[in-house]
PDB file of C-alpha atoms and ligand atoms in Angstrom:
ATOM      1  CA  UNK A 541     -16.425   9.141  -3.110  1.00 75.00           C
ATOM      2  CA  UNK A 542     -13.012   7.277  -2.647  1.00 92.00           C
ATOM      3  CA  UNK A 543     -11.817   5.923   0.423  1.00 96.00           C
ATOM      4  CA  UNK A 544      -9.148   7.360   2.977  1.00 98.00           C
ATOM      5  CA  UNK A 545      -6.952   5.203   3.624  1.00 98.00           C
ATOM      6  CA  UNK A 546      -3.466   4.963   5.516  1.00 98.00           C
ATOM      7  CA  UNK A 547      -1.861   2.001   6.185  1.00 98.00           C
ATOM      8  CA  UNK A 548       1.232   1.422   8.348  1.00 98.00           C
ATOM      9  CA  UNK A 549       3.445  -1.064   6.995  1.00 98.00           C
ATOM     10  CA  UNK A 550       5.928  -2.312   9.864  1.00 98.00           C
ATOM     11  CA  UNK A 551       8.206  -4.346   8.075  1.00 98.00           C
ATOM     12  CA  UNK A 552      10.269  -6.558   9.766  1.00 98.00           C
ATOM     13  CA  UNK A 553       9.885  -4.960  12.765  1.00 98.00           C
ATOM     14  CA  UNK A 554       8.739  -5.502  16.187  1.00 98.00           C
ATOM     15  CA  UNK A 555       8.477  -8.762  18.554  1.00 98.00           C
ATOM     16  CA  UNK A 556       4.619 -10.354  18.738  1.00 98.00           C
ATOM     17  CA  UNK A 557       4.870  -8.602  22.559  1.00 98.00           C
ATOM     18  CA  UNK A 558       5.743  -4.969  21.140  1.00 98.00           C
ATOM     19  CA  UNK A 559       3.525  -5.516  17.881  1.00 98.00           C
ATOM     20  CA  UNK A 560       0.732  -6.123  20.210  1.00 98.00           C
ATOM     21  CA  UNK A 561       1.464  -3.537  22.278  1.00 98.00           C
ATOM     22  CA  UNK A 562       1.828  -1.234  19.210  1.00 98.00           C
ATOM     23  CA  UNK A 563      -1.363  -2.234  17.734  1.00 98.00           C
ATOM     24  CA  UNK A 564      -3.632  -1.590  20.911  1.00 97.00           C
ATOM     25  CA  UNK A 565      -2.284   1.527  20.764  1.00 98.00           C
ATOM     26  CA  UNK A 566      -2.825   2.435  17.420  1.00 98.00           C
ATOM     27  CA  UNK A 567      -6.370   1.208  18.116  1.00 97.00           C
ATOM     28  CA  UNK A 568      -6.629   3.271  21.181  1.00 97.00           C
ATOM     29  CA  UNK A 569      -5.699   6.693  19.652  1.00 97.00           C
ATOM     30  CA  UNK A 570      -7.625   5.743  16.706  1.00 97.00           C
ATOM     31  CA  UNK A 571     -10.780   7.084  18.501  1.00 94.00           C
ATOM     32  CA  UNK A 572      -9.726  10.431  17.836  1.00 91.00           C
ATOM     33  CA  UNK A 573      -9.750  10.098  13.814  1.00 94.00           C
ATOM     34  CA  UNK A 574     -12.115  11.031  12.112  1.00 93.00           C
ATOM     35  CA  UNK A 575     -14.550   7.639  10.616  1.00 93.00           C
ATOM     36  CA  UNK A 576     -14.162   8.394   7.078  1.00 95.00           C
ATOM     37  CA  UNK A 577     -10.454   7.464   6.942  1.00 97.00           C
ATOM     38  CA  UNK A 578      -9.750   3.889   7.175  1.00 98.00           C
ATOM     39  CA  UNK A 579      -6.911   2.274   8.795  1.00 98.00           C
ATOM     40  CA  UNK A 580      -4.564  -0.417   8.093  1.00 98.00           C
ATOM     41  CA  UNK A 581      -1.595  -1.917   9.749  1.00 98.00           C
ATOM     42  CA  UNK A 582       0.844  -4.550   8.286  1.00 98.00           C
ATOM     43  CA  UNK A 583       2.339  -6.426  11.023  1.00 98.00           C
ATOM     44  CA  UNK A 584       5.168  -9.349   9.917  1.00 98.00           C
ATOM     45  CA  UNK A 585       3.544 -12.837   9.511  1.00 97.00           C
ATOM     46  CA  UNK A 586       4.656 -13.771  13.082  1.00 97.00           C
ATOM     47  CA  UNK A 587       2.000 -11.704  14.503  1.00 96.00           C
ATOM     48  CA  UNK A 588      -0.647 -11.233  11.928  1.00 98.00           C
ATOM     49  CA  UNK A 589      -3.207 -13.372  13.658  1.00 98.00           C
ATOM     50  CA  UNK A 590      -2.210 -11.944  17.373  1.00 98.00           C
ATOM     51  CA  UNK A 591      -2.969  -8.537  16.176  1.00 98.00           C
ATOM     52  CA  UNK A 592      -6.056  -8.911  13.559  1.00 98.00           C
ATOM     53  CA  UNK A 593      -7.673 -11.712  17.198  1.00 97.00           C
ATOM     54  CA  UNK A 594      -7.415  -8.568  19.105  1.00 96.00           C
ATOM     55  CA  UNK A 595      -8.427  -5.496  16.622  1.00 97.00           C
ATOM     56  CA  UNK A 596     -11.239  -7.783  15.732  1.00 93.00           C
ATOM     57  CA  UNK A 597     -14.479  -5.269  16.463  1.00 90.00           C
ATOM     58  CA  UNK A 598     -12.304  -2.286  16.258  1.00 94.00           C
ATOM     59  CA  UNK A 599     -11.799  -0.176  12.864  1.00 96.00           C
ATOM     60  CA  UNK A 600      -8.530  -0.897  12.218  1.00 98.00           C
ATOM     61  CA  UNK A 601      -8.091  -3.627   9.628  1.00 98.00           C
ATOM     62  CA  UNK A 602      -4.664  -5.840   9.614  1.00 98.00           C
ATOM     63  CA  UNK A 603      -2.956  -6.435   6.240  1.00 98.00           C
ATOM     64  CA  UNK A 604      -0.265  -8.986   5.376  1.00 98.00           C
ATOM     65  CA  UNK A 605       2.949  -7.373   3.791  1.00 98.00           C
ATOM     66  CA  UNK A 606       3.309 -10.380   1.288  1.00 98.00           C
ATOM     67  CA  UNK A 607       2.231 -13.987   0.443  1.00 98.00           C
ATOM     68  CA  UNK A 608       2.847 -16.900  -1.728  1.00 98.00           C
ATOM     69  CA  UNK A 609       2.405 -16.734  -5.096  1.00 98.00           C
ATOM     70  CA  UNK A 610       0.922 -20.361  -4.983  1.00 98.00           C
ATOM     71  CA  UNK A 611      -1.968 -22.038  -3.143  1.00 97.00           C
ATOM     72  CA  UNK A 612      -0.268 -24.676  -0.698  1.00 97.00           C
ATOM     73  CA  UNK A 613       2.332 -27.239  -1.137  1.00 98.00           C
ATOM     74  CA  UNK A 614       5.968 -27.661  -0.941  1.00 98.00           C
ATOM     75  CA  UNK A 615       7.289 -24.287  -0.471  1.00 98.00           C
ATOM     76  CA  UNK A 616       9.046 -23.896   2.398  1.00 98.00           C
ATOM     77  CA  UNK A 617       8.946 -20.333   4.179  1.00 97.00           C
ATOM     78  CA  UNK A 618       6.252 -19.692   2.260  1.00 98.00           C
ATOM     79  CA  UNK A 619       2.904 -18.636   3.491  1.00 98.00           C
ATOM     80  CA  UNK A 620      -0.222 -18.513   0.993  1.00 98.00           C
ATOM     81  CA  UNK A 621      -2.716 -15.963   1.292  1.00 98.00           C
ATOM     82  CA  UNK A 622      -5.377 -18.488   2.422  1.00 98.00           C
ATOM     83  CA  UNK A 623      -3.475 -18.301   5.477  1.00 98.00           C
ATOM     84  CA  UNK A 624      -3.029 -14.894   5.993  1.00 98.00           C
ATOM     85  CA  UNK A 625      -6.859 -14.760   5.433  1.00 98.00           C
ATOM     86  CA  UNK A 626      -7.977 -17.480   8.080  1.00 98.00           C
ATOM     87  CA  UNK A 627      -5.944 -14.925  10.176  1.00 98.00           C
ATOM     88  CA  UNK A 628      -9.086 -12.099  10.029  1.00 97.00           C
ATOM     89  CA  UNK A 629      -6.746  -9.948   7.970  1.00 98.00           C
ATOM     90  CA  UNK A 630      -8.217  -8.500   4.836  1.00 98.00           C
ATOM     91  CA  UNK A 631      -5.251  -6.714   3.106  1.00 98.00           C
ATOM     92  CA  UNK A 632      -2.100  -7.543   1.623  1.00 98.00           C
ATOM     93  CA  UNK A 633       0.565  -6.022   0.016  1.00 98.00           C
ATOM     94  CA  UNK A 634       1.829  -6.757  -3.083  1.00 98.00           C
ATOM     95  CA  UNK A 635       4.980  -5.789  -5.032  1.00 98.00           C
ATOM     96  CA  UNK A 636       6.855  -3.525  -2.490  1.00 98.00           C
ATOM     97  CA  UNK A 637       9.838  -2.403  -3.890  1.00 97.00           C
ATOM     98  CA  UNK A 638      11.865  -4.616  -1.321  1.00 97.00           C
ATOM     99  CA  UNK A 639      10.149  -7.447  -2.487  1.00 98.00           C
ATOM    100  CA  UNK A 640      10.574  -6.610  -6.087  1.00 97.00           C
ATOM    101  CA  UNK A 641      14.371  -5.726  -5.413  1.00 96.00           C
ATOM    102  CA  UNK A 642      15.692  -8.077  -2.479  1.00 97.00           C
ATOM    103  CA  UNK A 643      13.592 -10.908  -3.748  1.00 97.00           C
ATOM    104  CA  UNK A 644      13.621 -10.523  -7.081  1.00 97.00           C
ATOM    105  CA  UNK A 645       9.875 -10.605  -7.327  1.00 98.00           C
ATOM    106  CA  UNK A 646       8.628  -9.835 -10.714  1.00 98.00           C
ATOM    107  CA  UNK A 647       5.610  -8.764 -12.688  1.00 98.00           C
ATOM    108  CA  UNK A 648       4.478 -12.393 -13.489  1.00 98.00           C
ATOM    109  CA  UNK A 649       5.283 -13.134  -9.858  1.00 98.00           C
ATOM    110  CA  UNK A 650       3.346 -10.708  -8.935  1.00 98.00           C
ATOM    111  CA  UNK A 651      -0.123 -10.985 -10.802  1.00 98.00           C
ATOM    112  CA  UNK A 652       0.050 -14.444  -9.448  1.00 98.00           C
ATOM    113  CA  UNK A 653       0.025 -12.504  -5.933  1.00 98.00           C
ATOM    114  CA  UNK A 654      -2.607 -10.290  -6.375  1.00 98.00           C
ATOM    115  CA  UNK A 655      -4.807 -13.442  -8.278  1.00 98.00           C
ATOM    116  CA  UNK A 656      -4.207 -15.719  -4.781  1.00 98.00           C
ATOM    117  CA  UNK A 657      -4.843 -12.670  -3.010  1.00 98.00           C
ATOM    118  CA  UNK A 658      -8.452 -11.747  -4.459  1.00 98.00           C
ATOM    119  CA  UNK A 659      -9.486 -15.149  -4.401  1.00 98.00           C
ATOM    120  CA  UNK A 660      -8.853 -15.513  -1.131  1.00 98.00           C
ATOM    121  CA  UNK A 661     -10.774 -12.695  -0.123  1.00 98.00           C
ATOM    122  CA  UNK A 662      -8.000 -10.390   0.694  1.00 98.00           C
ATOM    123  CA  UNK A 663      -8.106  -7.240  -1.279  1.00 98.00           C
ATOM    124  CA  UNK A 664      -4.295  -6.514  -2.175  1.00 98.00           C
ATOM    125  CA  UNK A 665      -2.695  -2.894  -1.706  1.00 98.00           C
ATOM    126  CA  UNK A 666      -0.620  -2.831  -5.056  1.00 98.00           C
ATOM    127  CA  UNK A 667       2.862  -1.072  -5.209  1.00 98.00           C
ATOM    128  CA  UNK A 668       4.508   0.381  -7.646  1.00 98.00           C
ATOM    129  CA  UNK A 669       6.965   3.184  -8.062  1.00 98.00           C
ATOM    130  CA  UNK A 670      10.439   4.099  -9.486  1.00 97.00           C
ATOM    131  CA  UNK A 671      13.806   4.384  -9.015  1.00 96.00           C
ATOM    132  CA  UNK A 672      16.041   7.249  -8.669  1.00 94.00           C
ATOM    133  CA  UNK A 673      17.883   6.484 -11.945  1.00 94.00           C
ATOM    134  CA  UNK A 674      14.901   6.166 -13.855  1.00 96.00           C
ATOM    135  CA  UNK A 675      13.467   9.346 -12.383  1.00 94.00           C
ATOM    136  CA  UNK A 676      16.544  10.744 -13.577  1.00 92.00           C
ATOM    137  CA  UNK A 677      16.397   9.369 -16.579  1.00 95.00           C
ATOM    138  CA  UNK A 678      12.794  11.125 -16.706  1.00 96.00           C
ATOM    139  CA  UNK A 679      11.579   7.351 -17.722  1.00 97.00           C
ATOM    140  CA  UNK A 680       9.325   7.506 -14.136  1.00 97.00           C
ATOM    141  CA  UNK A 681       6.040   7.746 -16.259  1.00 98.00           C
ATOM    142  CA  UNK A 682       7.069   4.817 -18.327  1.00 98.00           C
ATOM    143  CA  UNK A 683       8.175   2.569 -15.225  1.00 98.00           C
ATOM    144  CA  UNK A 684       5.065   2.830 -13.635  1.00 98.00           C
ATOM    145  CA  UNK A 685       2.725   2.477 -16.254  1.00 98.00           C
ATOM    146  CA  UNK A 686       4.608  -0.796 -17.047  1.00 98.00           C
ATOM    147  CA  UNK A 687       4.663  -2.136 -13.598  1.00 98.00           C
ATOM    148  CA  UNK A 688       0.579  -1.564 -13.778  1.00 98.00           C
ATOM    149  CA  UNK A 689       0.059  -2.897 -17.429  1.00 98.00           C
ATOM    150  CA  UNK A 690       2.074  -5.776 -16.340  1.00 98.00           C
ATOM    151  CA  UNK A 691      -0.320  -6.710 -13.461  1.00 98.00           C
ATOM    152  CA  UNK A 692      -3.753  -4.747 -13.050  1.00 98.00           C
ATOM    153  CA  UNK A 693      -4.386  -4.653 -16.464  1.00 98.00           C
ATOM    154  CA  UNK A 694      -4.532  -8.447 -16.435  1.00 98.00           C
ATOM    155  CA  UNK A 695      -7.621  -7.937 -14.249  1.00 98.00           C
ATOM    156  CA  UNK A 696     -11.281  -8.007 -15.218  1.00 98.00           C
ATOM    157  CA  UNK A 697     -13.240  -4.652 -14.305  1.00 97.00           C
ATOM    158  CA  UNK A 698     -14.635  -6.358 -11.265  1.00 97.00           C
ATOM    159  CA  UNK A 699     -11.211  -7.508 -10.017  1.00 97.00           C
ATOM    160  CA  UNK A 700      -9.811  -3.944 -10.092  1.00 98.00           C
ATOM    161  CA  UNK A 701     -12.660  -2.099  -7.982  1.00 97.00           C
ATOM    162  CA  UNK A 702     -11.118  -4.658  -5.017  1.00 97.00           C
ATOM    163  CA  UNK A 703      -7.299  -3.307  -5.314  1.00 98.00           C
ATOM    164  CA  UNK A 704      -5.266  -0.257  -3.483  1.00 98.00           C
ATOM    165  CA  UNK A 705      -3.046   1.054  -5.456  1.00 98.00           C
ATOM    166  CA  UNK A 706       0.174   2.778  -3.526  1.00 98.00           C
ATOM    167  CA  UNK A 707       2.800   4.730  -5.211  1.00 98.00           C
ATOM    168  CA  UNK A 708       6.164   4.883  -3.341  1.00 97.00           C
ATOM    169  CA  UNK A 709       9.489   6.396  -5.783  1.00 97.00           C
ATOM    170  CA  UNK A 710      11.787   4.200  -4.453  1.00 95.00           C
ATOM    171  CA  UNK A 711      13.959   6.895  -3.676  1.00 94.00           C
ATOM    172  CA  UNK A 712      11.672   8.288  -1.250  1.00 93.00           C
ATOM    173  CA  UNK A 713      11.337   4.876   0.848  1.00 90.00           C
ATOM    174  CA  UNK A 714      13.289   4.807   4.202  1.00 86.00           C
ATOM    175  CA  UNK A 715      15.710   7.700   2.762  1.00 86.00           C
ATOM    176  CA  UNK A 716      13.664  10.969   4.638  1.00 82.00           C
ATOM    177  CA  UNK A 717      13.871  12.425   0.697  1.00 85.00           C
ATOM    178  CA  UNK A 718       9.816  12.456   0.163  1.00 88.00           C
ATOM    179  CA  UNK A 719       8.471  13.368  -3.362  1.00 90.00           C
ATOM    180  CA  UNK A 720       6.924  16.708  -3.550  1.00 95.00           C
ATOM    181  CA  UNK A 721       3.197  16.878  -3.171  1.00 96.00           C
ATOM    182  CA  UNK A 722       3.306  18.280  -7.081  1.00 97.00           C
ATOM    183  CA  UNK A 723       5.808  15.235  -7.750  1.00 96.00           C
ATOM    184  CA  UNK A 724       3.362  12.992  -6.001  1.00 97.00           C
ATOM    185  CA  UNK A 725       0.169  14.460  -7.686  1.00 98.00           C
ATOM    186  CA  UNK A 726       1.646  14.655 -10.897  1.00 98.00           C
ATOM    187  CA  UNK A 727       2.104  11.010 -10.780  1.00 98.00           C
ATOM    188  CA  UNK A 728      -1.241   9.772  -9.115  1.00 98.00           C
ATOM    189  CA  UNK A 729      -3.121  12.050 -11.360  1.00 98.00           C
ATOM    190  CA  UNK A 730      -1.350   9.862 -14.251  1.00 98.00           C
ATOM    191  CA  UNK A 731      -2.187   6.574 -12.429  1.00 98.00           C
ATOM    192  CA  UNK A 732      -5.579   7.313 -12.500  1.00 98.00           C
ATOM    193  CA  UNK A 733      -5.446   8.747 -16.387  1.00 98.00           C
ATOM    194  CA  UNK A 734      -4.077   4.980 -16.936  1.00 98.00           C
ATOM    195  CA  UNK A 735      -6.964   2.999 -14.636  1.00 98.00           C
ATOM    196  CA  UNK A 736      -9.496   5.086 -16.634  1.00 98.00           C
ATOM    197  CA  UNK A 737      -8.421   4.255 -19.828  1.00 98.00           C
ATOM    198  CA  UNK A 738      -8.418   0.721 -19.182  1.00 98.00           C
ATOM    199  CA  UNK A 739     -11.107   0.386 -16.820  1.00 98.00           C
ATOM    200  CA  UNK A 740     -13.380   3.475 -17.521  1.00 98.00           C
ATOM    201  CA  UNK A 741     -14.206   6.442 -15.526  1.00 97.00           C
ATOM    202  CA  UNK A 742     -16.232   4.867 -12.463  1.00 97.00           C
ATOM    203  CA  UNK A 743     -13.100   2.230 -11.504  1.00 97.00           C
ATOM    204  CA  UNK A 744     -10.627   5.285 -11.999  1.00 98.00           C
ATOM    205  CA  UNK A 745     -12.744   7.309  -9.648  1.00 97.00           C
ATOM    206  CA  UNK A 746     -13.228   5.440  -7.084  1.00 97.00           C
ATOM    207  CA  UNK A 747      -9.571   3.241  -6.801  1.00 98.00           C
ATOM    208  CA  UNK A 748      -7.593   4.698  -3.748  1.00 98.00           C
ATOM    209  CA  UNK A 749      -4.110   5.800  -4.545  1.00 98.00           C
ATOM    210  CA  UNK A 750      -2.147   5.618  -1.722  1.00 98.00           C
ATOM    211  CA  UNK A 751       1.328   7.704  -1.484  1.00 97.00           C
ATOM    212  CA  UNK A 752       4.109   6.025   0.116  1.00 97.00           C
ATOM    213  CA  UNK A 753       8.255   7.229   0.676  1.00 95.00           C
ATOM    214  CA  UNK A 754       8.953   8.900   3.933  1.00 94.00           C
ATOM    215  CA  UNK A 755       5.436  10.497   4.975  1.00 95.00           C
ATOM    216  CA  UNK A 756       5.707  12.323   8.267  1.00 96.00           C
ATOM    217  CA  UNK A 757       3.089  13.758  10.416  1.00 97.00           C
ATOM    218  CA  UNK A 758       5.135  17.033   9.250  1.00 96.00           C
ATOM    219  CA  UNK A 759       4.766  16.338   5.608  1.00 96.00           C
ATOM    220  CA  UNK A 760       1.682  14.278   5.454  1.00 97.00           C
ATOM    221  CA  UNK A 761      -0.823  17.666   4.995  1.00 97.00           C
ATOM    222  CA  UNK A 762       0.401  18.923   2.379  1.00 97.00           C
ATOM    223  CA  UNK A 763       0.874  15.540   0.162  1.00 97.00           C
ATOM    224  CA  UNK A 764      -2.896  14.753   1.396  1.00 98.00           C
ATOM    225  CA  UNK A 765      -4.201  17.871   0.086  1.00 97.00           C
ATOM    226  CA  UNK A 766      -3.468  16.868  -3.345  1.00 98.00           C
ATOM    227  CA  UNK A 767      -6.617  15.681  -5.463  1.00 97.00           C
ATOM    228  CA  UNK A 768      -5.213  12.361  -6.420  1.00 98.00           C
ATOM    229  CA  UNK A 769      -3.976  11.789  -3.238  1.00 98.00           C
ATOM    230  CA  UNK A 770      -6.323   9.219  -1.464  1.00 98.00           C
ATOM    231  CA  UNK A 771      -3.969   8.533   1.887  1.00 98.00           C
ATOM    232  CA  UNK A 772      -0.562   7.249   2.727  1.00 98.00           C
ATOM    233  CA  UNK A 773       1.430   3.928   3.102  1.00 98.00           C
ATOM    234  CA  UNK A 774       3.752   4.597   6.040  1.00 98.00           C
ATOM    235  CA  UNK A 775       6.825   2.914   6.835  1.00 97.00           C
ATOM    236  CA  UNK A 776       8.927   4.120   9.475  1.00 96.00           C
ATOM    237  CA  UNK A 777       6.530   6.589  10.499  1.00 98.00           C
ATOM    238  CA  UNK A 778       3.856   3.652  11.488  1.00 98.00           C
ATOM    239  CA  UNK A 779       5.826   1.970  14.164  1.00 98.00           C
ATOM    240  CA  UNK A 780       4.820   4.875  16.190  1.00 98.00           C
ATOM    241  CA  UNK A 781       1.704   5.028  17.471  1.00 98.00           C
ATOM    242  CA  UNK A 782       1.490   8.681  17.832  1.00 98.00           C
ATOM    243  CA  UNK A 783       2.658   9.399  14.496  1.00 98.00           C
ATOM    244  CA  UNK A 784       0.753   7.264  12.410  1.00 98.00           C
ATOM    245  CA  UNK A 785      -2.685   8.668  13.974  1.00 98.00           C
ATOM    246  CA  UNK A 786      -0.969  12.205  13.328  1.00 98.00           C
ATOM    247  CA  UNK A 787      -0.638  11.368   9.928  1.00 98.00           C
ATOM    248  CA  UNK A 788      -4.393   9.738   9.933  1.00 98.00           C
ATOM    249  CA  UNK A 789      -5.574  13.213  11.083  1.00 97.00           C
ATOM    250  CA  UNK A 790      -3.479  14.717   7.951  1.00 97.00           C
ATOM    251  CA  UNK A 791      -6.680  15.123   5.736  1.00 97.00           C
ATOM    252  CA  UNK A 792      -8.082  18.262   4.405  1.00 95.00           C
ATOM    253  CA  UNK A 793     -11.720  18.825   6.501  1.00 88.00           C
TER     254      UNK A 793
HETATM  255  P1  LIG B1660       8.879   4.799   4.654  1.00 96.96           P
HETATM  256  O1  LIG B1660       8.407   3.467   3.925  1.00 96.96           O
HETATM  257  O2  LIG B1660       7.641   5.532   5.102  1.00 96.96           O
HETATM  258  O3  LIG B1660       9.736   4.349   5.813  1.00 96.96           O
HETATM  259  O4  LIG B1660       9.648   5.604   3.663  1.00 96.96           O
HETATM  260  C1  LIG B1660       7.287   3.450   3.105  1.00 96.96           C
HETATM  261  C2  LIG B1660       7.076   2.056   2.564  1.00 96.96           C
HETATM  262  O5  LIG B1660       8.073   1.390   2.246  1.00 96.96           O
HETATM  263  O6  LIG B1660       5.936   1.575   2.452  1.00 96.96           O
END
C-alpha cells in the first residue's frame, strides 16, 4: 500500500570521484533488492548532478540534502531547489536536525523549503524528531507534533500525498544509541494518528514514515518489522555500499 523506502543521506561526505564511485556501486548491488523498496541517495550539492547523469535509467533516485528557501537571487551559497531539480534529482530533504540546529533553520524556514521544493517538482523527505532532553523530559510527543503542525499542516491534502516523512530522535543520529523498534513504533504510529486527523485516513495510510538515528544492517530488521515503519534514512551506514543494500534487504517478506 505504502512505499519502501530507504534513503542514504551522505552528508558532507565524499569527493565527486568517491561519490561516484559510491553511487555505481550502490546501483550495482541494488540488483539484488527486491523492486518494491525504493531507493534514495543524498549526495552533497557538489555531486548531485554527477550522480543523478549516471543513475539516470537505474532505480535509484538522487535526493538533495537541502535547498534555498527562496527562488533565485542574491543569496550567496545558496542553491534553490530549481537547481537541484534541473539536476534529475527528485528528492530533498528538509529540516534535518543539523540544519535545524547548526543553521538555525526554523519552522517558517522550513515550510518555505518544502513550498520551493513541491513546486519545483521535487517531493521533499521531511524530518523531524527530538532531543534527548525533551525525551527526557517525556515532552517527545509534543516536539514532534509541533515540528509537523508547524509545517505539513500548512499543506493542502494534495501537497501532503507528495512528502516523506522521516523521524530521527536526535539522540539517535551519529551517536550508535538507536531508538528501540517499540520507541520507534510508538512514535510513527503517533505520526500517522496526527496525518490522519488532519488529512484523513487515505493520506495517513499511504505517507511513508521513514526511521532515521543509527540504523545498521544489524538493527535495521527488527525496526522494519514494525507496522508504522515504512523504511530507513541512513546516515553513516549509507556511505557503504554494502551496508546500505543490507539494510535495503531489511524488510519483512
Ligand atoms: P545516522 O544518521 O544513521 O548516521 O545516525 C541518520 C541521519 O542523520 O539521517
Amino acid at each position: 500500500m505504502r512505499k519502501r523506502i530507504v534513503a542514504g543521506n551522505w552528508k558532507m561526505n565524499t569527493t565527486p570521484a568517491q561519490g561516484y564511485e559510491l553511487a555505481n556501486e550502490v546501483s550495482e548491488l541494488s540488483k539484488s533488492t527486491p523492486n518494491n523498496v525504493e531507493l534514495i541517495i543524498a549526495p552533497p550539492l557538489t555531486h548531485v548532478a554527477l550522480i543523478a547523469q549516471s543513475l539516470a535509467g537505474s532505480r535509484i533516485k538522487v535526493s538533495g540534502q537541502n535547498c534555498a528557501a527562496w527562488e533565485k537571487g542574491a543569496y550567496t551559497g545558496e542553491v534553490s531547489a530549481e537547481m537541484i531539480a534541473s539536476t534529475g534529482a527528485s528528492h530533498v530533504i528538509i529540516g534535518h536536525s543539523e540544519r535545524r540546529e547548526y543553521f538555525k533553520e526554523d519552522s517558517e524556514t522550513l515550510l518555505k523549503k518544502v513550498n520551493i521544493a513541491m513546486s519545483n517538482g521535487l517531493m521533499p523527505i521531511f524530518c523531524c524528531g527530538e532531543k534527548l532532553n525533551e525525551r527526557d523530559a517525556n515532552e517527545h510527543f509534543k516536539v514532534v507534533e509541533q515540528q509537523i503542525a508547524d509545517v505539513l499542516f500548512k499543506l493542502s491534502a494534495n501537497e501532503m500525498k507528495n512528502v516523506i516523512i522521516a523521524y530521527e530522535p536526535v539522540w539517535a543520529i551519529g551517536t550508535g544509541r538507536t531508538a528501540s523498534p517499540e520507541q520507534a513504533q510508538e512514535m510513527h504510529e503517533f505520526i500517522r494518528q496526527l496525518i490522519e486527523k488532519k488529512f484523513g485516513n487515505e493520506i495517513a495510510q499511504s505517507t511513508s514514515i521513514l526511521y532515521g538515528g543509527s540504523c545498521k544492517p544489524d538493527n535495521a530488521k527488527e525496526i522494519f518489522s514494525k507496522t508504522d515503519v515504512d523504511g530507513g534514512l541512513i546516515g553513516g551506514a549509507s556511505l557503504s555500499a554494502k551496508d546500505f543494500i543490507a539494510i535495503a534487504k531489511s524488510f519483512p517478506k
